[in-house]
Amino acid sequence: MRHEEQIALIRRALALIETGGSERGQPTTSPVARYLDPERHTREVERIFRRHPLALAPSAALAQPGDALAIDAAGLPLLLVRAQDGRLRGFVNACRHRGARIRPAGASSQRALVCPYHSWTYTLEGALRGRPAEADFPHAPAADCHLARVPVAEALGFAWAIPRVAANEEDARIDIDAWLGRFGTDLRSWGYDRWVPFDQREFANAANWKIPFEANLETYHFQYAHRNSIAGMFHDNLLIADHDRQHQRLFLPKRSIEGLRGTPETGWQAGPHSNVIYYFFPATFILHEGDHANAFTVLPEAPERSRVISSMLIPEAPRTEKSQDYWRRNLDSYWGALSEDFALGVSVQSTLASGAQPALYFGATEWCSAKFHADVEAAIA
């Protein structure tokens, strides 16, 4: 983030602290049907998740030719592969012979992609390289049996993909810089393209995919949900937000930011005195914490069920036990708070079918959560 923009955000924060205020929007409601309706869930998958980039893995986890990740996203089995030329490739994880998955879920590394069913073998670029009894397939020329491609890109230390089959004539590279916009430029300025994973995890979440973003796009809950974890670090319900199309940037000042009053602005830095949340539509969340970042993407599986993939990125791999301990403490603090959010989200989902209420309420300081819903509604309309 440019230094002048950091200064502007800190000025906004100090002014709001002075008045005891927060940035606000229009109160609104969210119908309970948004979290329960199977037909709506199908539309969200087709019109949102099959059309927009999702951060699915750290780039550094796919560093060498042959490194691969098999992962299901929006109902599509994906295979992300580092090709021999160093480029990231994306394919549907399905053999062109009889449709078997080429790789089981998770990370692997190999010199070629070999189907376990009949040993059809593909290059790392997805071309069919060989198959037993080649002469038996005159009706399936090798040139027509390339693995189905998926649009992919790399940015901000992540491999991104759009879970859909690319057309034959289509360039399967996403214009990711245009999509990420000015908030992508923010993160790139901190060196994210070179950052590496310290931690990766994946877990089932018994809640609709939208619920984690509702929680993480507002601070109204901090003093209550996080009273035993991070609440004491932050001002009560103080949120500063900027938007770029469907993307959002939230600036969360820590109490230490008041120590900047009266000091030269040339020395002001946002990192030590705030958390900065970047939400990239539809489902990727990056929390910038000064010297590192925690990120997650939420993938829909059913109206009441989703899956979370998460990574912690740091500037370089730790070289000493002291640095290992430092990053581990930061990771434990982050998950101590985020686990509280996810548990409450599961609690919310568990009551929605009860008939207790037709809609959920969003107050004026929960306006970024309301904007998120408005953007989802526009995308599926």
Coordinates of C-alpha atoms in Angstrom, one line a residue:
M1 CA 0.0 0.0 0.0
R2 CA 1.3 3.4 -0.9
H3 CA 2.6 5.4 2.1
E4 CA 0.2 8.3 1.4
E5 CA -2.7 5.9 1.4
Q6 CA -1.6 4.6 4.8
I7 CA -1.4 8.1 6.1
A8 CA -5.0 8.8 4.8
L9 CA -6.4 5.7 6.5
I10 CA -4.6 6.5 9.8
R11 CA -6.1 10.1 9.7
R12 CA -9.6 8.7 9.1
A13 CA -9.1 6.3 12.1
L14 CA -7.8 9.0 14.5
A15 CA -10.7 11.3 13.5
L16 CA -13.2 8.6 14.3
I17 CA -11.5 7.7 17.6
E18 CA -11.7 11.4 18.5
T19 CA -15.5 11.4 18.1
G20 CA -16.2 7.8 19.2
G21 CA -17.7 7.1 15.8
S22 CA -17.4 4.5 13.1
E23 CA -18.2 4.5 9.4
R24 CA -21.8 3.5 8.7
G25 CA -24.2 2.5 6.0
Q26 CA -27.8 1.6 5.6
P27 CA -29.4 -1.0 7.9
T28 CA -30.8 -3.9 6.0
T29 CA -32.0 -7.5 6.3
S30 CA -31.0 -10.9 4.8
P31 CA -33.8 -13.4 4.1
V32 CA -33.2 -16.7 5.7
A33 CA -34.0 -18.4 2.4
R34 CA -30.6 -17.2 1.2
Y35 CA -29.0 -19.9 3.4
L36 CA -31.4 -22.8 2.8
D37 CA -32.7 -22.8 -0.7
P38 CA -31.2 -25.6 -2.9
E39 CA -32.2 -23.9 -6.2
R40 CA -30.6 -20.7 -5.1
H41 CA -27.5 -22.6 -4.1
T42 CA -27.3 -24.0 -7.6
R43 CA -27.5 -20.5 -9.1
E44 CA -24.8 -19.2 -6.8
V45 CA -22.4 -22.0 -7.9
E46 CA -23.2 -21.5 -11.6
R47 CA -23.3 -17.7 -11.7
I48 CA -20.7 -16.8 -9.1
F49 CA -18.2 -19.6 -8.5
R50 CA -18.0 -20.8 -12.1
R51 CA -17.3 -17.3 -13.3
H52 CA -14.9 -15.7 -10.8
P53 CA -11.3 -16.4 -9.7
L54 CA -10.7 -18.3 -6.4
A55 CA -7.4 -18.4 -4.5
L56 CA -7.0 -22.2 -4.1
A57 CA -3.3 -22.7 -3.0
P58 CA -0.1 -20.8 -2.3
S59 CA 2.0 -20.6 -5.4
A60 CA 5.1 -21.7 -3.4
A61 CA 3.3 -25.0 -2.7
L62 CA 3.5 -25.6 -6.5
A63 CA 7.0 -24.4 -6.9
Q64 CA 8.7 -27.2 -9.0
P65 CA 7.7 -28.8 -12.4
G66 CA 5.4 -31.7 -11.6
D67 CA 4.1 -30.3 -8.4
A68 CA 0.3 -30.7 -8.5
L69 CA -2.8 -30.1 -6.4
A70 CA -6.1 -32.0 -6.9
I71 CA -9.0 -30.1 -5.3
D72 CA -12.7 -29.9 -5.9
A73 CA -14.1 -26.4 -6.2
A74 CA -17.8 -25.5 -7.0
G75 CA -18.5 -29.1 -7.9
L76 CA -15.7 -29.3 -10.4
P77 CA -12.7 -31.7 -9.8
L78 CA -9.6 -29.5 -10.5
L79 CA -6.0 -30.4 -11.1
L80 CA -3.4 -27.5 -10.8
V81 CA 0.0 -28.4 -12.2
R82 CA 3.4 -26.7 -12.4
A83 CA 4.4 -27.4 -16.1
Q84 CA 7.9 -27.9 -17.4
D85 CA 8.1 -24.3 -18.6
G86 CA 7.4 -23.0 -15.1
R87 CA 3.8 -21.9 -15.9
L88 CA 0.9 -22.9 -13.8
R89 CA -1.7 -25.0 -15.7
G90 CA -5.2 -26.0 -14.7
F91 CA -7.2 -29.0 -15.8
V92 CA -10.3 -30.8 -15.0
N93 CA -9.1 -33.8 -13.0
A94 CA -10.7 -36.3 -15.4
C95 CA -9.0 -38.7 -17.8
R96 CA -10.3 -38.2 -21.4
H97 CA -10.7 -42.0 -21.8
R98 CA -13.3 -43.0 -19.3
G99 CA -13.4 -40.1 -16.9
A100 CA -11.5 -41.5 -13.9
R101 CA -9.7 -39.0 -11.7
I102 CA -6.1 -38.8 -12.6
R103 CA -4.9 -37.7 -9.1
P104 CA -6.5 -38.3 -5.7
A105 CA -7.3 -35.2 -3.6
G106 CA -4.3 -33.3 -2.2
A107 CA -0.7 -32.4 -3.2
S108 CA 1.7 -34.6 -5.2
S109 CA 4.6 -34.4 -7.5
Q110 CA 5.3 -36.5 -10.6
R111 CA 7.0 -36.3 -14.0
A112 CA 3.8 -37.1 -15.9
L113 CA 0.1 -37.3 -15.2
V114 CA -1.0 -41.0 -15.4
C115 CA -4.5 -42.2 -15.1
P116 CA -4.7 -45.1 -12.6
Y117 CA -7.5 -46.8 -14.6
H118 CA -5.9 -47.7 -17.9
S119 CA -2.6 -45.8 -17.7
W120 CA -3.4 -43.1 -20.3
T121 CA -0.5 -40.7 -19.8
Y122 CA -0.4 -37.0 -20.2
T123 CA 2.3 -34.4 -20.2
L124 CA 2.4 -31.7 -17.5
E125 CA 1.0 -29.4 -20.2
G126 CA -2.1 -31.7 -20.4
A127 CA -1.3 -33.3 -23.9
L128 CA -1.9 -37.1 -24.3
R129 CA 1.5 -38.6 -24.5
G130 CA 0.7 -42.3 -24.7
R131 CA -1.8 -45.1 -24.0
P132 CA -1.8 -48.9 -24.2
A133 CA -3.1 -50.3 -27.4
E134 CA -3.0 -47.0 -29.3
A135 CA -4.3 -48.6 -32.5
D136 CA -7.6 -49.4 -30.8
F137 CA -8.6 -45.7 -30.7
P138 CA -8.7 -44.5 -34.3
H139 CA -11.9 -42.6 -33.3
A140 CA -10.1 -40.7 -30.5
P141 CA -7.0 -39.0 -32.0
A142 CA -4.5 -38.0 -29.4
A143 CA -4.7 -34.4 -30.5
D144 CA -8.4 -34.5 -29.4
C145 CA -7.7 -36.0 -26.0
H146 CA -5.9 -33.1 -24.3
L147 CA -7.0 -32.7 -20.7
A148 CA -9.8 -30.2 -20.4
R149 CA -8.4 -26.9 -19.5
V150 CA -9.4 -24.6 -16.6
P151 CA -8.5 -20.8 -16.5
V152 CA -5.7 -20.1 -14.0
A153 CA -3.4 -17.4 -12.8
E154 CA -0.9 -16.5 -10.1
A155 CA -0.9 -13.4 -8.0
L156 CA -0.3 -12.2 -4.4
G157 CA 1.4 -15.5 -3.6
F158 CA -1.6 -17.7 -4.6
A159 CA -2.7 -19.9 -7.5
W160 CA -6.1 -18.8 -8.7
A161 CA -8.6 -20.7 -10.8
I162 CA -12.1 -20.3 -12.3
P163 CA -13.8 -23.7 -11.9
R164 CA -15.1 -24.1 -15.5
V165 CA -13.9 -25.7 -18.7
A166 CA -12.1 -23.3 -21.0
A167 CA -13.2 -23.3 -24.6
N168 CA -10.8 -24.8 -27.2
E169 CA -9.9 -21.4 -28.7
E170 CA -9.8 -19.6 -25.3
D171 CA -6.6 -18.4 -23.7
A172 CA -6.8 -20.1 -20.3
R173 CA -4.9 -17.4 -18.5
I174 CA -7.0 -15.1 -16.3
D175 CA -6.2 -11.4 -16.4
I176 CA -5.8 -11.5 -12.7
D177 CA -4.3 -8.0 -12.3
A178 CA -7.4 -6.4 -13.8
W179 CA -9.6 -8.5 -11.6
L180 CA -7.8 -7.8 -8.4
G181 CA -7.7 -4.1 -9.2
R182 CA -6.2 -1.5 -6.8
F183 CA -6.4 -3.7 -3.7
G184 CA -4.2 -6.3 -5.5
T185 CA -1.8 -3.4 -6.1
D186 CA -1.9 -2.7 -2.4
L187 CA -0.9 -6.2 -1.5
R188 CA 1.7 -6.6 -4.3
S189 CA 3.5 -3.5 -2.9
W190 CA 4.2 -5.4 0.3
G191 CA 5.9 -8.2 -1.6
Y192 CA 3.1 -10.8 -1.6
D193 CA 4.1 -12.3 -4.9
R194 CA 7.2 -13.7 -3.2
W195 CA 5.7 -14.8 0.1
V196 CA 5.7 -18.5 1.1
P197 CA 3.3 -20.6 3.2
F198 CA 4.0 -21.3 6.8
D199 CA 0.8 -23.2 7.5
Q200 CA -1.9 -24.7 5.3
R201 CA -5.2 -26.3 6.4
E202 CA -8.6 -27.4 5.1
F203 CA -11.7 -28.2 7.0
A204 CA -15.4 -28.8 6.7
N205 CA -17.7 -26.0 7.8
A206 CA -21.3 -26.8 8.7
A207 CA -22.6 -23.4 7.5
N208 CA -23.6 -21.7 4.2
W209 CA -20.5 -20.3 2.4
K210 CA -21.8 -16.7 2.9
I211 CA -21.8 -16.8 6.7
P212 CA -18.0 -16.6 7.3
F213 CA -17.9 -13.4 5.2
E214 CA -20.7 -11.8 7.1
A215 CA -18.7 -12.3 10.3
N216 CA -15.4 -11.1 8.9
L217 CA -16.8 -7.9 7.2
E218 CA -17.9 -6.3 10.4
T219 CA -16.5 -5.5 13.9
Y220 CA -19.7 -5.2 15.8
H221 CA -19.1 -8.6 17.3
F222 CA -15.5 -8.1 18.4
Q223 CA -16.1 -7.1 22.0
Y224 CA -18.4 -10.0 22.6
A225 CA -17.4 -12.9 20.4
H226 CA -13.7 -12.2 20.9
R227 CA -13.7 -10.9 24.5
N228 CA -11.2 -13.6 25.6
S229 CA -9.0 -13.4 22.5
I230 CA -8.3 -10.3 20.4
A231 CA -11.0 -7.8 21.5
G232 CA -8.7 -5.8 23.9
M233 CA -6.4 -5.0 21.0
F234 CA -9.0 -3.0 19.0
H235 CA -11.4 -0.1 19.5
D236 CA -15.0 -1.1 20.0
N237 CA -16.8 -1.5 16.6
L238 CA -14.5 0.8 14.7
L239 CA -14.4 0.0 11.0
I240 CA -13.1 2.0 8.0
A241 CA -13.9 0.6 4.6
D242 CA -13.2 1.2 0.9
H243 CA -14.6 -0.7 -2.1
D244 CA -13.4 -1.5 -5.6
R245 CA -16.3 -3.0 -7.5
Q246 CA -17.3 -6.1 -5.5
H247 CA -14.0 -6.2 -3.6
Q248 CA -13.6 -4.6 -0.2
R249 CA -10.8 -3.3 2.0
L250 CA -11.4 -3.0 5.7
F251 CA -9.1 -1.0 8.0
L252 CA -9.2 -2.1 11.7
P253 CA -7.2 0.2 13.9
K254 CA -5.6 -1.2 17.0
R255 CA -5.6 0.8 20.2
S256 CA -1.8 1.5 19.7
I257 CA -2.7 3.7 16.7
E258 CA -3.4 6.6 19.1
G259 CA 0.3 6.7 19.9
L260 CA 0.8 8.2 16.4
R261 CA -0.9 11.5 17.4
G262 CA 1.5 14.3 17.4
T263 CA 4.2 12.3 15.6
P264 CA 5.5 13.2 12.1
E265 CA 3.3 11.6 9.4
T266 CA 6.4 10.7 7.4
G267 CA 7.0 7.9 10.0
W268 CA 3.4 6.6 10.1
Q269 CA 3.0 2.9 9.1
A270 CA -0.3 1.1 9.1
G271 CA 1.1 -2.4 9.7
P272 CA 2.1 -2.2 13.4
H273 CA -1.2 -0.4 14.3
S274 CA -3.9 -2.1 12.4
N275 CA -5.2 -5.2 10.7
V276 CA -6.2 -4.7 7.1
I277 CA -8.8 -7.1 5.6
Y278 CA -9.0 -7.6 1.9
Y279 CA -12.0 -9.4 0.5
F280 CA -11.9 -10.4 -3.1
F281 CA -15.3 -11.4 -4.5
P282 CA -16.7 -14.0 -4.3
A283 CA -14.9 -16.0 -1.6
T284 CA -11.3 -15.1 -0.9
F285 CA -10.3 -13.3 2.3
I286 CA -6.8 -12.0 3.1
L287 CA -5.9 -10.5 6.5
H288 CA -2.8 -8.4 6.3
E289 CA -1.1 -8.3 9.7
G290 CA 1.9 -6.1 8.9
D291 CA 4.7 -8.7 8.5
H292 CA 2.5 -11.7 7.4
A293 CA -0.9 -12.6 6.1
N294 CA -3.6 -15.1 6.8
A295 CA -6.0 -16.1 4.0
F296 CA -8.9 -18.3 3.4
T297 CA -11.3 -19.2 0.6
V298 CA -14.7 -20.7 1.3
L299 CA -16.1 -23.2 -1.2
P300 CA -19.8 -24.0 -1.3
E301 CA -20.8 -27.7 -1.1
A302 CA -24.6 -27.5 -0.2
P303 CA -26.9 -24.8 1.1
E304 CA -25.9 -25.6 4.7
R305 CA -22.4 -26.9 4.1
S306 CA -19.1 -25.4 2.8
R307 CA -15.4 -26.2 2.9
V308 CA -12.6 -23.8 4.0
I309 CA -9.0 -23.8 2.6
S310 CA -6.6 -21.6 4.5
S311 CA -3.0 -20.5 4.3
M312 CA -0.6 -18.4 6.4
L313 CA 1.9 -16.5 4.2
I314 CA 5.2 -15.1 5.4
P315 CA 8.0 -13.3 3.6
E316 CA 10.5 -16.2 3.8
A317 CA 10.7 -19.7 5.2
P318 CA 11.9 -19.6 8.9
R319 CA 15.5 -20.5 9.4
T320 CA 15.7 -20.6 13.1
E321 CA 13.7 -22.1 16.0
K322 CA 13.1 -18.6 17.3
S323 CA 11.5 -17.5 14.0
Q324 CA 9.5 -20.8 14.0
D325 CA 8.2 -19.9 17.4
Y326 CA 7.4 -16.4 16.4
W327 CA 5.2 -17.4 13.4
R328 CA 3.6 -20.2 15.5
R329 CA 2.5 -17.7 18.1
N330 CA 1.0 -15.5 15.4
L331 CA -0.8 -18.4 13.9
D332 CA -2.2 -19.6 17.2
S333 CA -3.5 -16.1 17.9
Y334 CA -5.2 -15.9 14.5
W335 CA -6.9 -19.2 14.8
G336 CA -7.9 -18.6 18.4
A337 CA -10.1 -15.7 17.1
L338 CA -11.1 -17.2 13.7
S339 CA -12.3 -20.4 15.3
E340 CA -14.6 -18.4 17.4
D341 CA -16.1 -16.8 14.2
F342 CA -16.5 -20.2 12.5
A343 CA -18.1 -21.8 15.6
L344 CA -20.7 -19.0 15.8
G345 CA -21.4 -19.3 12.1
V346 CA -22.2 -23.0 12.6
S347 CA -24.4 -21.9 15.5
V348 CA -26.3 -19.5 13.2
Q349 CA -26.8 -22.1 10.4
S350 CA -28.2 -24.6 13.0
T351 CA -31.2 -22.3 13.8
L352 CA -32.1 -21.0 10.4
A353 CA -34.5 -23.8 9.4
S354 CA -36.4 -23.5 12.8
G355 CA -38.9 -20.9 11.5
A356 CA -38.0 -18.5 14.2
Q357 CA -37.5 -15.6 11.8
P358 CA -37.9 -14.8 8.1
A359 CA -34.8 -12.7 7.9
L360 CA -31.5 -11.7 9.7
Y361 CA -30.8 -8.1 10.6
F362 CA -27.7 -6.1 9.7
G363 CA -27.2 -2.8 11.5
A364 CA -25.7 0.4 10.2
T365 CA -22.1 -0.6 11.2
E366 CA -22.5 -4.0 9.5
W367 CA -22.8 -2.2 6.2
C368 CA -19.9 -4.1 4.5
S369 CA -21.7 -7.4 5.2
A370 CA -24.8 -5.9 3.6
K371 CA -22.8 -4.7 0.6
F372 CA -21.4 -8.3 0.2
H373 CA -25.0 -9.6 0.1
A374 CA -26.0 -6.9 -2.4
D375 CA -23.1 -7.9 -4.7
V376 CA -24.1 -11.6 -4.4
E377 CA -27.7 -10.7 -5.3
A378 CA -26.5 -8.7 -8.3
A379 CA -24.4 -11.6 -9.5
I380 CA -27.1 -14.2 -9.4
A381 CA -29.9 -11.9 -10.8

